[in-house]
Amino acid sequence: MQLTYTAEQNNFRAEVRAWLKKNTPKKPLVSYDTREGFEQHREWECKLYDARLSMVIWPEHLGGRGCDLIEWLIFEEEYYAAGAPMRVNQNGQLLLGPTLMEFGTEEQKRRFLPRIASSEDMWAQGWSEPNAGSDMAAIRSRAVRDGDDFVINGQKTWSTRAIFADWIFGLFRSDPESKRHHGLSYLLVPLDTPGVTIRPIKALNGKEAFAEVFFDDVRVPAAENLVGEEGKGWQVAMATAGFERGLLLRSPARFQQTAKRLIELYKANPEVAERDPGLRDAVIEGWMGAQAYAQAAYHTVGLVNKGAKIGAEASINKVVWSELDLKLHETAMRILGARGELRGSAREAVDGGSWLEGFLFAQAGPIYAGTNEIQRNIVAERMLGLPRA
Amino acid sequence: MDFTFNEDQLAFREAISRFLAAELPPEVLRKNWETEDGCSRELHRKMVEQGLTGLSVPEAQGGLEMDDTAWVLLTPLLGYYAIADSVVDTAYTATGLLSALPEGDHRREELLTGIAGGDVGVAVAHQVNPLVVDMDLADVVLVEFEGEIHALNQEAVSYECNTSIDSSRRLGRISVQPAPESRLLENGRDIWAETLNRGAVGVAGQALGLAQRMLDMSVEYASQRQQFGKPVGSFQAVKHHLADVAEKIEFAKPVLYRAAHALANNERGSDLYSSHAKLACCEAAWLAARHGIQVYGAMGYTWEADLQIFMKRAWALDSYWGDRAFHKSRVAEAVLADDALIGPQHTFEE
């Protein structure tokens, strides 16, 4: 156990800190759940890419820096401490990217990865269907082989920011005789292909944060757009789902920064603290939760560096960060009291309504990327060995 | 930056784990727990042979001179097998205190040699604990008196014994009159502050082990016990209770390790990290007890089921070496301070 950073790591931190200090927009960007904000965030991603900071853990030839996971944690710590914009292309960068690195052809890697790193291509995901939510193996959308192409028919839903995105990746039933998680294929589809219709869904915040995507005889070339083997899409997708639930999607720095802001909010409102003495406990519990998550991340990274694989632990992580985020924002709403309901556009809103926005988004945490009920089942069955239902 | 243990440390843990598993099957453990002094002399002798009592005693006094990061792998094992407090109090907490005294003091060296050889048991009387644990098993008691450190022979201290719901703990209300002859150090405030943290981290480690034991027992019980024609552990409500315990344990571990590292390296944040560890591990232990008894159903409420041994230790240890109010106040004081180093840039950097 050795808990100090090397000189190289400290230099990297200093470089990232200096760059962010100089380049982080002074005025917050418009929400990326709007067309205008989406493009602002894409521009920000391009700027990060030009500084080779968009995907620091990717190899240099893909526009990254070949950083190890400790350096990635350092990058994230600086990123969230600087209050830099939300990352708009996480679907591409954290879900599809690693999947292509593991399962993609050389041609697919060359074609897609650099454009993901630079956010020239923005990706939406196509897992859920109206009748395939937690039960993802109930997927019915079909991809039928016709010569060199797949012809896709069906419907996907809850595709985050799909109305603004360029591409979608998803799972489709390519063997009509198959059941459950067999006979599915992982396909990449340009969203401007004839036959694709995207209908936005307004999220809790009133913005078109996600969408339904309809496929009506949509034709994509198999050789270029199939990832992994035909009919083996489940295995490919599961690898991606693991990345999503695991460390990368929600780095601890994000919650450490929220916990820090919460402490500042608490200290700025002593009259509320006096009326509700339980708040002190909630605030320090929030700090302890975020700190524990950060230490767990360093511990996990240490084990991964020694060759361990992340298994069902990814499911515990997902439960922890999503419920921590809820607690932090609930506590903030308690402190804000009657000011909590004010939207960002309201004249008297506190912190530009950012606590309310975070509170609304936190409601989704225990639901997306596999509900927490499903995650707890995974922990109980795969980690503890309890019998399946 | 490497927040993991090395192979030697893990191998040592593995060896002690095998030793305790062989020596303490549930029926033996229960027999010891129900004896008058809550432990077995024979087991104690074997633990001495394994080198447990000399683990952090300086080499000059016949010990292995290992630090808190070695102990933090062992205290969960001692918790897992419900080993009585006198072992950790003597071999970890008191040894830490004595080792920190200036070298050359003959009483220091005599006591440390005795601890390593298994001949001396030490109780520690610190004001954070209103009652002193296992006075009756101790040969010597270390007493805090106005910041001074005193060592008194057990016979010189009168105490009244209180019984605990945890049958392995007997709690003494002591009355002592420290004298210049019993004084080991005049200004012992820093050492006492460090001893308090070490006591808390020692309890935290045991609580974590207790949590793991109760989780393992609950998983086993839920996998066997059938209702509605199926093991109760196949029901989602039961699964989720136990998944929540696993979560608490997994996320308390790194916090505990962090505290041990801070103690071993005399870090500025030691008070904060040890309080955080104590709270996180004891919370895991209490949840493991609550969900454990729920999963066991009526069996869990009996004297007959061994679960009670671990639950009762978990409940009792929650307030040992600082109750929740004490540790929460310390965390609050640290993180709400105007110069607190909080936020994502301060996970490790001081």
XYZ file of C-alpha atoms in Angstrom:
739
model
C 0.000 0.000 0.000
C 1.526 3.200 -1.161
C -0.721 6.253 -1.291
C 1.334 8.923 -2.967
C 1.331 10.041 -6.572
C 4.421 9.820 -8.771
C 6.051 12.942 -10.194
C 4.573 12.093 -13.623
C 1.109 11.799 -12.122
C 1.505 15.133 -10.350
C 2.706 16.731 -13.589
C -0.264 15.327 -15.450
C -2.595 16.705 -12.777
C -0.962 20.123 -13.025
C -1.266 20.133 -16.811
C -4.942 19.167 -16.741
C -5.650 21.717 -14.010
C -3.953 24.512 -15.943
C -5.708 23.627 -19.198
C -9.118 23.490 -17.555
C -8.521 26.748 -15.727
C -7.799 28.433 -19.021
C -10.461 26.746 -21.141
C -13.502 25.906 -19.006
C -16.359 28.146 -20.192
C -16.962 30.970 -17.742
C -20.692 30.876 -18.371
C -22.373 27.463 -18.055
C -23.353 25.920 -21.388
C -27.021 25.552 -22.322
C -28.452 22.137 -21.297
C -27.297 19.368 -23.625
C -30.866 18.120 -23.741
C -31.593 20.965 -26.221
C -30.384 21.276 -29.827
C -28.468 24.467 -29.042
C -26.871 23.029 -25.897
C -26.084 19.757 -27.633
C -24.034 21.576 -30.283
C -22.303 23.709 -27.624
C -21.312 20.536 -25.801
C -20.105 18.951 -29.054
C -17.866 21.977 -29.615
C -16.529 21.586 -26.083
C -15.784 17.915 -26.789
C -13.854 18.960 -29.938
C -11.823 21.363 -27.853
C -11.028 18.602 -25.339
C -10.087 16.324 -28.227
C -7.714 18.911 -29.718
C -5.908 18.986 -26.363
C -5.975 15.136 -26.373
C -8.081 15.259 -23.223
C -11.375 13.833 -24.435
C -10.430 10.190 -23.898
C -7.227 10.138 -21.890
C -7.282 6.365 -21.404
C -7.465 5.682 -25.146
C -4.225 5.015 -27.034
C -2.410 7.891 -28.689
C -3.218 6.852 -32.268
C -6.909 7.249 -31.422
C -6.431 10.733 -30.049
C -5.967 9.689 -26.436
C -2.921 9.611 -24.202
C -2.680 5.970 -23.233
C -3.199 6.926 -19.583
C -3.621 4.252 -16.954
C -6.652 4.170 -14.673
C -4.965 6.128 -11.863
C -4.314 8.954 -14.322
C -7.899 8.667 -15.478
C -9.062 9.151 -11.862
C -6.770 12.181 -11.604
C -8.212 13.612 -14.814
C -11.744 13.154 -13.522
C -10.889 14.774 -10.184
C -9.588 17.860 -11.937
C -12.435 17.883 -14.447
C -15.204 17.935 -11.843
C -13.332 20.268 -9.506
C -13.102 22.754 -12.393
C -16.864 22.625 -12.941
C -16.315 21.756 -16.612
C -19.340 20.877 -18.818
C -21.167 17.539 -18.697
C -19.842 14.950 -21.133
C -22.325 14.733 -23.997
C -20.954 11.718 -25.881
C -20.655 9.155 -23.095
C -22.719 6.640 -25.072
C -20.083 6.623 -27.767
C -17.034 7.150 -25.610
C -17.744 4.860 -22.676
C -20.164 2.289 -24.072
C -19.541 1.762 -27.765
C -15.845 2.687 -27.801
C -14.650 -0.062 -25.438
C -16.994 -2.543 -27.174
C -15.445 -1.800 -30.570
C -11.966 -2.129 -29.102
C -12.874 -5.608 -27.858
C -15.183 -6.919 -30.580
C -14.852 -4.614 -33.628
C -13.042 -5.398 -36.879
C -9.869 -3.440 -37.679
C -11.878 -1.512 -40.262
C -14.585 -0.640 -37.726
C -11.989 0.532 -35.232
C -10.333 2.760 -37.846
C -13.614 4.120 -39.075
C -15.452 4.821 -35.826
C -13.090 5.232 -32.865
C -11.315 8.481 -33.856
C -14.652 10.089 -34.699
C -15.991 9.013 -31.294
C -12.983 10.467 -29.503
C -13.483 13.769 -31.350
C -17.306 13.656 -31.089
C -17.677 14.204 -34.833
C -20.058 11.260 -34.491
C -22.509 11.386 -31.632
C -24.038 8.105 -30.574
C -27.379 7.069 -29.098
C -28.049 3.652 -27.622
C -30.762 1.236 -28.660
C -31.284 -1.354 -25.950
C -34.724 -0.861 -24.414
C -37.981 -1.571 -26.205
C -41.521 -0.929 -24.979
C -41.665 -4.536 -23.714
C -37.988 -5.061 -23.027
C -36.865 -2.894 -20.120
C -35.334 -4.660 -17.136
C -36.028 -7.835 -19.114
C -33.729 -6.913 -21.957
C -33.681 -10.429 -23.417
C -37.328 -9.880 -24.435
C -36.110 -7.803 -27.402
C -38.378 -8.160 -30.450
C -36.993 -5.671 -32.998
C -35.796 -7.777 -35.893
C -32.830 -7.614 -38.226
C -33.334 -10.016 -41.118
C -30.404 -10.979 -43.303
C -30.983 -10.078 -46.969
C -27.868 -10.699 -49.083
C -25.095 -8.462 -47.762
C -27.489 -6.394 -45.674
C -29.589 -6.561 -42.557
C -33.128 -5.217 -42.856
C -34.324 -3.836 -39.533
C -37.921 -3.484 -38.342
C -39.140 -2.603 -34.886
C -38.909 -0.019 -32.174
C -36.382 1.109 -29.589
C -37.078 3.502 -26.745
C -35.443 5.626 -24.003
C -32.602 6.447 -26.407
C -30.854 9.358 -24.720
C -30.598 12.469 -26.945
C -31.317 10.366 -30.043
C -33.023 13.280 -31.832
C -29.703 15.111 -31.903
C -27.391 12.128 -32.435
C -25.813 10.829 -35.662
C -25.755 7.082 -35.015
C -27.381 4.459 -32.855
C -25.967 1.135 -31.638
C -28.285 -1.579 -30.421
C -29.437 -5.171 -30.207
C -31.756 -6.728 -32.765
C -33.177 -10.227 -33.157
C -31.413 -11.631 -36.226
C -32.619 -15.216 -35.815
C -36.431 -15.171 -35.944
C -36.583 -18.672 -34.385
C -34.468 -17.670 -31.395
C -35.553 -17.021 -27.839
C -34.333 -14.741 -25.072
C -30.639 -13.867 -25.240
C -29.837 -16.159 -28.170
C -29.981 -15.072 -31.812
C -29.454 -11.352 -31.201
C -27.030 -9.213 -33.202
C -25.254 -5.978 -32.263
C -25.699 -3.463 -35.080
C -24.645 0.105 -35.844
C -27.198 2.249 -37.681
C -26.814 5.786 -39.069
C -29.852 7.729 -37.865
C -30.295 9.392 -41.256
C -30.913 6.045 -42.991
C -34.247 5.958 -44.856
C -36.890 4.235 -42.734
C -35.630 5.581 -39.379
C -38.141 7.787 -37.550
C -37.217 9.452 -34.260
C -39.902 10.734 -31.940
C -38.672 12.713 -28.971
C -39.901 11.997 -25.444
C -39.944 14.845 -22.968
C -38.176 13.922 -19.760
C -39.000 15.044 -16.207
C -37.178 18.339 -16.826
C -39.471 19.140 -19.783
C -36.656 18.756 -22.313
C -36.430 16.247 -25.161
C -33.812 14.274 -23.302
C -34.659 10.946 -24.899
C -36.569 9.450 -27.805
C -38.313 6.513 -29.393
C -36.651 5.243 -32.545
C -38.757 3.413 -35.149
C -37.194 1.162 -37.800
C -39.172 0.539 -40.967
C -37.268 -1.641 -43.475
C -34.010 0.038 -42.498
C -31.131 -1.430 -44.485
C -27.541 -1.576 -43.184
C -24.562 -3.452 -44.651
C -23.660 -6.481 -42.539
C -19.921 -6.479 -43.215
C -19.466 -2.914 -42.002
C -22.180 -2.508 -39.355
C -22.336 -5.795 -37.471
C -20.214 -5.826 -34.281
C -19.015 -9.258 -33.216
C -20.583 -12.416 -34.536
C -24.075 -12.588 -35.966
C -26.378 -13.995 -33.269
C -23.844 -13.295 -30.474
C -24.971 -9.749 -29.765
C -25.947 -10.517 -26.181
C -22.369 -11.287 -25.170
C -21.158 -8.137 -26.926
C -23.838 -6.027 -25.250
C -23.173 -7.492 -21.817
C -19.572 -6.378 -22.031
C -20.855 -2.869 -22.777
C -23.390 -2.982 -19.965
C -20.554 -3.881 -17.607
C -18.575 -0.813 -18.656
C -21.630 1.343 -18.152
C -22.423 0.118 -14.664
C -18.810 -0.011 -13.665
C -16.437 2.658 -12.759
C -16.110 4.625 -15.951
C -19.578 6.049 -16.402
C -19.824 7.707 -13.015
C -16.419 8.520 -11.631
C -16.282 9.345 -7.920
C -15.073 12.879 -8.604
C -18.545 13.853 -9.753
C -20.051 12.959 -6.364
C -17.142 14.345 -4.357
C -17.747 17.680 -6.066
C -21.488 17.491 -5.330
C -20.730 16.652 -1.679
C -18.392 19.627 -1.490
C -21.016 21.963 -2.972
C -23.542 20.528 -0.504
C -21.264 21.367 2.425
C -20.941 24.913 1.095
C -24.721 25.181 0.721
C -25.203 23.902 4.279
C -22.723 26.370 5.714
C -24.332 29.226 3.798
C -27.727 28.476 5.375
C -27.173 28.314 9.148
C -30.757 29.357 9.924
C -32.105 26.231 8.166
C -29.515 24.061 9.905
C -30.785 25.368 13.222
C -34.414 24.547 12.419
C -33.561 21.064 11.101
C -30.725 19.618 13.245
C -30.837 16.344 11.288
C -29.316 18.152 8.313
C -25.821 18.040 9.747
C -25.971 14.268 9.779
C -27.266 14.116 6.203
C -24.515 16.455 5.004
C -21.664 14.510 6.609
C -23.188 11.192 5.531
C -23.082 12.612 1.989
C -19.421 13.472 2.324
C -18.610 10.056 3.808
C -20.513 8.290 1.016
C -18.662 10.177 -1.715
C -15.318 9.695 0.011
C -15.953 5.961 0.445
C -16.850 5.690 -3.239
C -13.626 7.463 -4.197
C -11.510 5.210 -2.001
C -13.302 2.153 -3.350
C -12.483 3.344 -6.884
C -8.761 3.602 -6.105
C -8.918 0.195 -4.438
C -10.637 -1.352 -7.464
C -8.181 0.283 -9.854
C -5.315 -1.138 -7.804
C -6.798 -4.616 -8.088
C -7.467 -4.201 -11.834
C -3.849 -3.085 -12.289
C -2.837 -6.378 -10.679
C -4.962 -8.301 -13.172
C -8.346 -8.610 -11.424
C -11.563 -8.467 -13.466
C -14.573 -6.414 -12.399
C -17.576 -8.747 -12.098
C -20.696 -8.346 -9.982
C -18.868 -5.530 -8.144
C -19.938 -3.314 -11.056
C -23.528 -3.835 -9.943
C -22.734 -2.739 -6.380
C -21.051 0.358 -7.773
C -24.135 1.258 -9.740
C -26.393 0.927 -6.691
C -23.994 2.979 -4.586
C -23.460 5.943 -6.902
C -27.088 6.239 -7.935
C -28.399 6.183 -4.373
C -25.623 8.467 -3.150
C -26.535 10.993 -5.848
C -30.169 10.891 -4.729
C -29.252 11.415 -1.074
C -26.968 14.346 -1.856
C -29.637 16.104 -3.893
C -32.437 15.326 -1.448
C -30.357 16.933 1.289
C -29.775 19.989 -0.895
C -33.524 20.286 -1.496
C -34.121 20.108 2.271
C -31.675 22.952 2.793
C -33.174 25.044 -0.005
C -36.677 24.582 1.413
C -39.161 26.833 -0.375
C -36.490 27.902 -2.875
C -35.974 24.334 -4.026
C -38.826 24.283 -6.514
C -37.573 27.320 -8.467
C -36.539 26.550 -12.030
C -33.248 27.779 -13.392
C -35.037 30.507 -15.353
C -36.678 31.881 -12.182
C -35.228 35.179 -10.988
C -34.825 33.983 -7.392
C -33.429 30.545 -8.211
C -30.390 29.515 -6.129
C -27.237 28.500 -8.077
C -29.096 28.870 -11.402
C -31.442 26.032 -10.446
C -28.603 23.525 -10.643
C -29.700 21.668 -7.489
C -33.202 21.181 -8.876
C -31.811 20.026 -12.219
C -29.515 17.576 -10.400
C -32.348 16.427 -8.159
C -34.532 15.628 -11.172
C -31.727 13.794 -12.953
C -30.874 11.873 -9.769
C -34.371 10.354 -9.875
C -33.306 8.512 -13.039
C -30.093 7.080 -11.563
C -31.612 4.036 -9.840
C -33.539 3.273 -13.060
C -31.197 3.641 -16.043
C -28.318 1.303 -16.880
C -30.286 -1.552 -15.283
C -32.615 -0.806 -12.371
C -31.201 -1.129 -8.883
C -33.559 -4.041 -8.261
C -31.884 -5.918 -11.107
C -28.435 -4.928 -9.809
C -29.252 -6.248 -6.331
C -30.402 -9.524 -7.884
C -27.074 -9.748 -9.707
C -25.144 -9.096 -6.482
C -27.204 -11.660 -4.564
C -26.939 -14.378 -7.210
C -23.473 -13.907 -8.694
C -21.538 -12.517 -5.756
C -23.284 -14.147 -2.785
C -24.403 -17.294 -4.600
C -28.054 -17.174 -3.534
C -30.346 -19.456 -5.546
C -32.062 -18.080 -8.657
C -35.802 -17.504 -8.526
C -0.332 4.998 -5.896
C -1.311 1.464 -4.993
C -4.254 1.020 -2.671
C -3.877 -2.759 -2.337
C -1.975 -5.191 -0.115
C 1.156 -7.041 -1.136
C 1.437 -10.807 -1.471
C 3.200 -11.297 1.871
C 0.462 -9.456 3.720
C -2.240 -11.463 1.974
C -0.409 -14.738 2.600
C -0.142 -13.932 6.313
C -3.862 -13.231 6.441
C -4.543 -16.500 4.657
C -2.438 -18.433 7.190
C -4.195 -16.865 10.190
C -7.550 -17.426 8.528
C -6.830 -21.137 8.104
C -5.612 -21.359 11.697
C -8.757 -19.755 13.129
C -11.061 -21.803 10.901
C -9.430 -24.986 12.181
C -9.382 -23.944 15.842
C -12.784 -22.341 16.043
C -15.583 -24.361 14.509
C -18.936 -22.904 15.659
C -19.400 -25.369 18.547
C -16.008 -24.512 20.077
C -16.539 -20.828 19.543
C -19.869 -21.056 21.314
C -18.418 -23.011 24.215
C -15.711 -20.370 24.732
C -18.197 -17.537 24.447
C -20.326 -19.056 27.188
C -17.459 -19.691 29.661
C -17.014 -17.440 32.610
C -14.202 -15.334 31.187
C -15.457 -15.491 27.599
C -12.348 -16.995 26.060
C -10.155 -20.069 26.081
C -6.676 -20.129 27.632
C -5.631 -22.893 25.301
C -6.679 -20.930 22.224
C -4.774 -17.960 23.565
C -1.622 -20.031 23.843
C -1.999 -21.162 20.233
C -2.503 -17.602 19.057
C 0.740 -16.659 20.793
C 2.461 -19.499 18.913
C 1.110 -18.066 15.636
C 2.854 -14.797 16.476
C -0.380 -12.825 16.805
C 0.472 -11.178 20.115
C 3.888 -10.071 18.894
C 2.711 -8.752 15.548
C 3.435 -5.089 16.188
C 5.859 -5.447 19.090
C 9.281 -4.017 18.085
C 11.830 -6.577 16.935
C 14.083 -5.664 19.865
C 11.381 -6.988 22.191
C 10.869 -10.179 20.236
C 8.034 -9.056 17.958
C 7.489 -8.765 14.200
C 7.241 -4.948 14.215
C 4.420 -4.813 11.681
C 2.305 -1.688 11.343
C -1.388 -0.854 11.193
C -1.723 -1.931 7.567
C -0.862 -5.488 8.621
C -3.351 -5.382 11.483
C -6.137 -4.117 9.282
C -6.155 -7.453 7.459
C -6.251 -9.393 10.742
C -8.814 -7.541 12.855
C -11.625 -8.550 10.463
C -10.589 -12.184 10.967
C -10.648 -11.771 14.749
C -14.127 -10.290 14.361
C -15.159 -13.111 12.040
C -14.336 -15.628 14.779
C -15.681 -13.432 17.600
C -12.329 -13.403 19.413
C -12.663 -11.592 22.740
C -11.559 -7.962 23.002
C -8.545 -8.651 25.197
C -6.551 -9.870 22.174
C -6.900 -6.717 20.071
C -6.709 -4.452 23.125
C -3.432 -6.004 24.216
C -1.682 -6.950 20.999
C -2.738 -3.972 18.876
C -3.997 -1.002 20.865
C -1.864 -1.254 24.003
C 1.177 -2.414 22.028
C 0.861 0.631 19.794
C 0.828 2.863 22.843
C 3.794 1.184 24.513
C 5.845 1.141 21.302
C 5.338 4.886 20.951
C 6.932 5.547 24.355
C 10.563 6.664 24.399
C 12.925 3.726 23.955
C 15.059 2.663 26.872
C 12.333 2.738 29.520
C 12.656 -0.614 31.242
C 8.921 -0.901 32.029
C 8.115 -0.306 28.342
C 10.509 -3.037 27.298
C 9.386 -5.452 29.976
C 5.732 -5.050 29.035
C 6.356 -5.336 25.284
C 8.452 -8.458 25.768
C 5.692 -9.902 27.931
C 3.046 -9.138 25.332
C 5.051 -10.743 22.518
C 5.549 -13.862 24.617
C 1.884 -14.023 25.511
C 2.584 -13.644 29.245
C 1.134 -10.182 29.717
C -2.429 -9.047 29.032
C -3.068 -5.314 29.005
C -6.332 -3.437 29.493
C -6.570 0.162 28.393
C -8.502 2.767 30.372
C -9.218 5.758 28.168
C -11.844 8.353 29.016
C -13.684 7.732 25.749
C -14.724 4.374 27.249
C -16.650 4.839 30.493
C -15.970 1.223 31.481
C -12.772 -0.777 31.053
C -13.035 -4.033 29.132
C -11.635 -7.311 30.474
C -9.936 -5.959 33.577
C -10.160 -9.470 35.034
C -8.047 -10.954 32.227
C -5.426 -8.232 32.327
C -2.169 -8.224 34.226
C -1.619 -4.532 33.697
C -3.918 -1.632 32.995
C -2.789 1.481 31.136
C -4.546 4.519 32.523
C -4.979 8.019 31.210
C -4.682 10.612 33.942
C -4.695 14.285 32.970
C -2.805 13.544 29.792
C -0.286 11.349 31.572
C 0.257 7.673 30.837
C 0.242 5.338 33.824
C 0.717 1.590 34.034
C -0.752 -0.148 37.073
C -0.747 -3.763 38.048
C -4.226 -5.163 37.915
C -4.208 -5.996 41.653
C -3.575 -2.349 42.432
C -6.802 -1.283 40.750
C -10.159 -1.850 42.325
C -13.030 -2.330 39.943
C -16.630 -3.331 39.915
C -17.671 -5.727 37.179
C -20.668 -5.054 34.925
C -21.981 -7.759 32.635
C -22.670 -7.176 28.971
C -25.190 -8.700 26.556
C -22.044 -9.844 24.742
C -20.958 -12.643 27.080
C -17.304 -12.251 26.079
C -17.166 -8.720 27.531
C -16.936 -7.873 31.214
C -16.857 -4.171 31.909
C -15.096 -2.671 34.890
C -15.789 0.635 36.561
C -12.339 1.339 37.904
C -11.112 3.610 40.615
C -7.402 4.307 40.617
C -5.101 6.691 42.301
C -2.188 7.162 39.906
C 1.073 7.878 41.618
C 4.457 9.092 40.368
C 5.729 5.476 40.512
C 3.088 4.264 38.055
C 3.727 7.040 35.539
C 5.224 6.015 32.203
C 5.080 9.424 30.549
C 4.159 12.866 31.740
C 3.020 14.399 28.493
C 1.206 11.569 26.780
C -1.513 13.565 25.033
C -0.343 12.847 21.491
C 0.110 9.175 22.250
C -3.339 8.986 23.831
C -4.851 10.695 20.760
C -3.169 8.122 18.525
C -4.259 5.295 20.850
C -7.866 6.399 20.614
C -7.668 6.243 16.820
C -5.979 2.859 16.963
C -8.658 1.563 19.324
C -11.356 2.791 16.955
C -9.696 1.259 13.887
C -9.226 -2.023 15.766
C -12.926 -2.126 16.607
C -13.842 -1.094 13.055
C -11.886 -4.035 11.645
C -13.591 -6.460 14.009
C -17.004 -5.005 13.151
C -16.293 -5.543 9.472
C -15.410 -9.177 10.134
C -18.543 -9.635 12.215
C -20.591 -8.215 9.334
C -18.995 -10.652 6.908
C -19.632 -13.580 9.270
C -23.303 -12.679 9.682
C -23.663 -12.241 5.920
C -22.073 -15.636 5.239
C -24.288 -17.308 7.833
C -27.405 -15.603 6.462
C -26.588 -16.629 2.887
C -26.113 -20.219 4.019
C -29.321 -20.240 6.038
C -31.369 -18.612 3.253
C -30.046 -21.135 0.743
C -31.188 -24.093 2.866
C -34.343 -22.962 4.621
C -37.363 -23.811 2.451
C -40.780 -22.142 2.385
C -43.407 -22.299 -0.363
C -41.363 -25.205 -1.700
C -38.265 -23.115 -2.428
C -35.206 -21.833 -0.568
C -36.166 -18.470 0.975
C -32.972 -17.041 -0.529
C -34.529 -17.326 -3.990
C -37.052 -14.618 -3.089
C -36.154 -11.149 -4.228
C -36.998 -9.423 -0.938
C -34.541 -11.676 0.892
C -31.886 -11.288 -1.824
C -32.069 -7.530 -1.594
C -31.602 -7.529 2.180
C -28.385 -9.477 1.766
C -27.191 -7.534 -1.291
C -27.480 -4.377 0.815
C -25.248 -5.917 3.476
C -22.683 -6.915 0.835
C -22.716 -3.333 -0.460
C -22.087 -1.864 2.993
C -19.205 -4.271 3.592
C -17.529 -3.685 0.224
C -17.664 0.081 0.610
C -16.520 0.081 4.241
C -13.362 -1.918 3.434
C -11.398 0.775 1.578
C -12.391 3.314 4.235
C -10.935 1.017 6.883
C -7.746 0.486 4.867
C -7.383 4.235 4.399
C -7.622 4.792 8.159
C -4.975 2.155 8.868
C -2.619 3.726 6.354
C -3.143 7.151 7.902
C -2.364 5.751 11.371
C 0.744 3.916 10.207
C 2.058 7.073 8.555
C 1.004 9.601 11.184
C -1.104 11.533 8.701
C -2.806 14.769 9.583
C -6.200 13.329 8.626
C -5.958 10.385 11.028
C -8.776 11.524 13.339
C -11.143 11.992 10.403
C -10.229 8.748 8.648
C -10.430 6.582 11.762
C -13.803 8.039 12.731
C -15.086 7.487 9.190
C -13.853 3.878 9.303
C -15.435 3.231 12.688
C -18.794 4.584 11.516
C -18.763 2.783 8.154
C -17.743 -0.616 9.544
C -20.100 -0.509 12.516
C -22.951 0.527 10.238
C -22.222 -2.513 8.069
C -22.205 -4.711 11.188
C -25.515 -3.382 12.454
C -27.153 -3.824 9.068
C -25.764 -7.361 8.825
C -27.301 -8.079 12.255
C -30.675 -6.548 11.415
C -30.975 -8.209 8.033
C -29.409 -11.394 9.372
C -32.025 -11.865 12.071
C -34.756 -11.002 9.545
C -33.515 -13.653 7.126
C -33.261 -16.218 9.951
C -36.830 -15.423 10.983
C -37.891 -16.727 14.401
C -34.722 -18.855 14.593
C -32.708 -15.648 14.658
C -34.431 -14.577 17.862
C -33.293 -17.675 19.729
C -30.355 -18.356 22.021
C -29.875 -21.537 20.039
C -28.835 -19.988 16.721
C -25.160 -18.979 16.680
C -26.083 -15.768 14.892
C -26.699 -14.225 18.332
C -23.002 -14.370 19.257
C -22.070 -12.180 16.317
C -25.058 -9.863 16.569
C -24.368 -9.151 20.211
C -20.713 -8.436 19.596
C -21.684 -6.122 16.735
C -24.152 -4.255 18.915
C -21.681 -3.908 21.778
C -18.665 -2.860 19.707
C -20.650 -0.044 18.102
C -19.894 2.176 21.108
C -16.464 0.846 22.051
C -13.598 3.303 21.504
C -16.040 6.104 20.799
C -19.772 5.947 20.241
C -21.433 7.182 17.073
C -22.048 10.639 18.483
C -18.337 10.968 19.233
C -17.180 9.868 15.793
C -19.842 11.796 13.881
C -18.876 14.947 15.720
C -15.257 14.423 14.756
C -16.191 13.929 11.093
C -18.433 17.006 11.175
C -15.731 19.096 12.798
C -13.225 18.076 10.131
C -15.328 18.382 6.987
C -17.226 21.523 8.015
C -14.055 23.399 8.984
C -13.267 26.457 6.897
C -9.905 25.051 5.858
C -11.177 21.496 5.282
C -9.500 19.706 2.404
C -12.581 18.314 0.755
C -13.649 17.751 -2.827
C -12.358 15.612 -5.672
C -8.800 16.958 -5.570
C -8.304 15.718 -2.014
C -9.029 12.003 -2.138
C -5.489 11.298 -1.033
C -3.387 14.394 -1.304
C -3.009 16.173 1.978
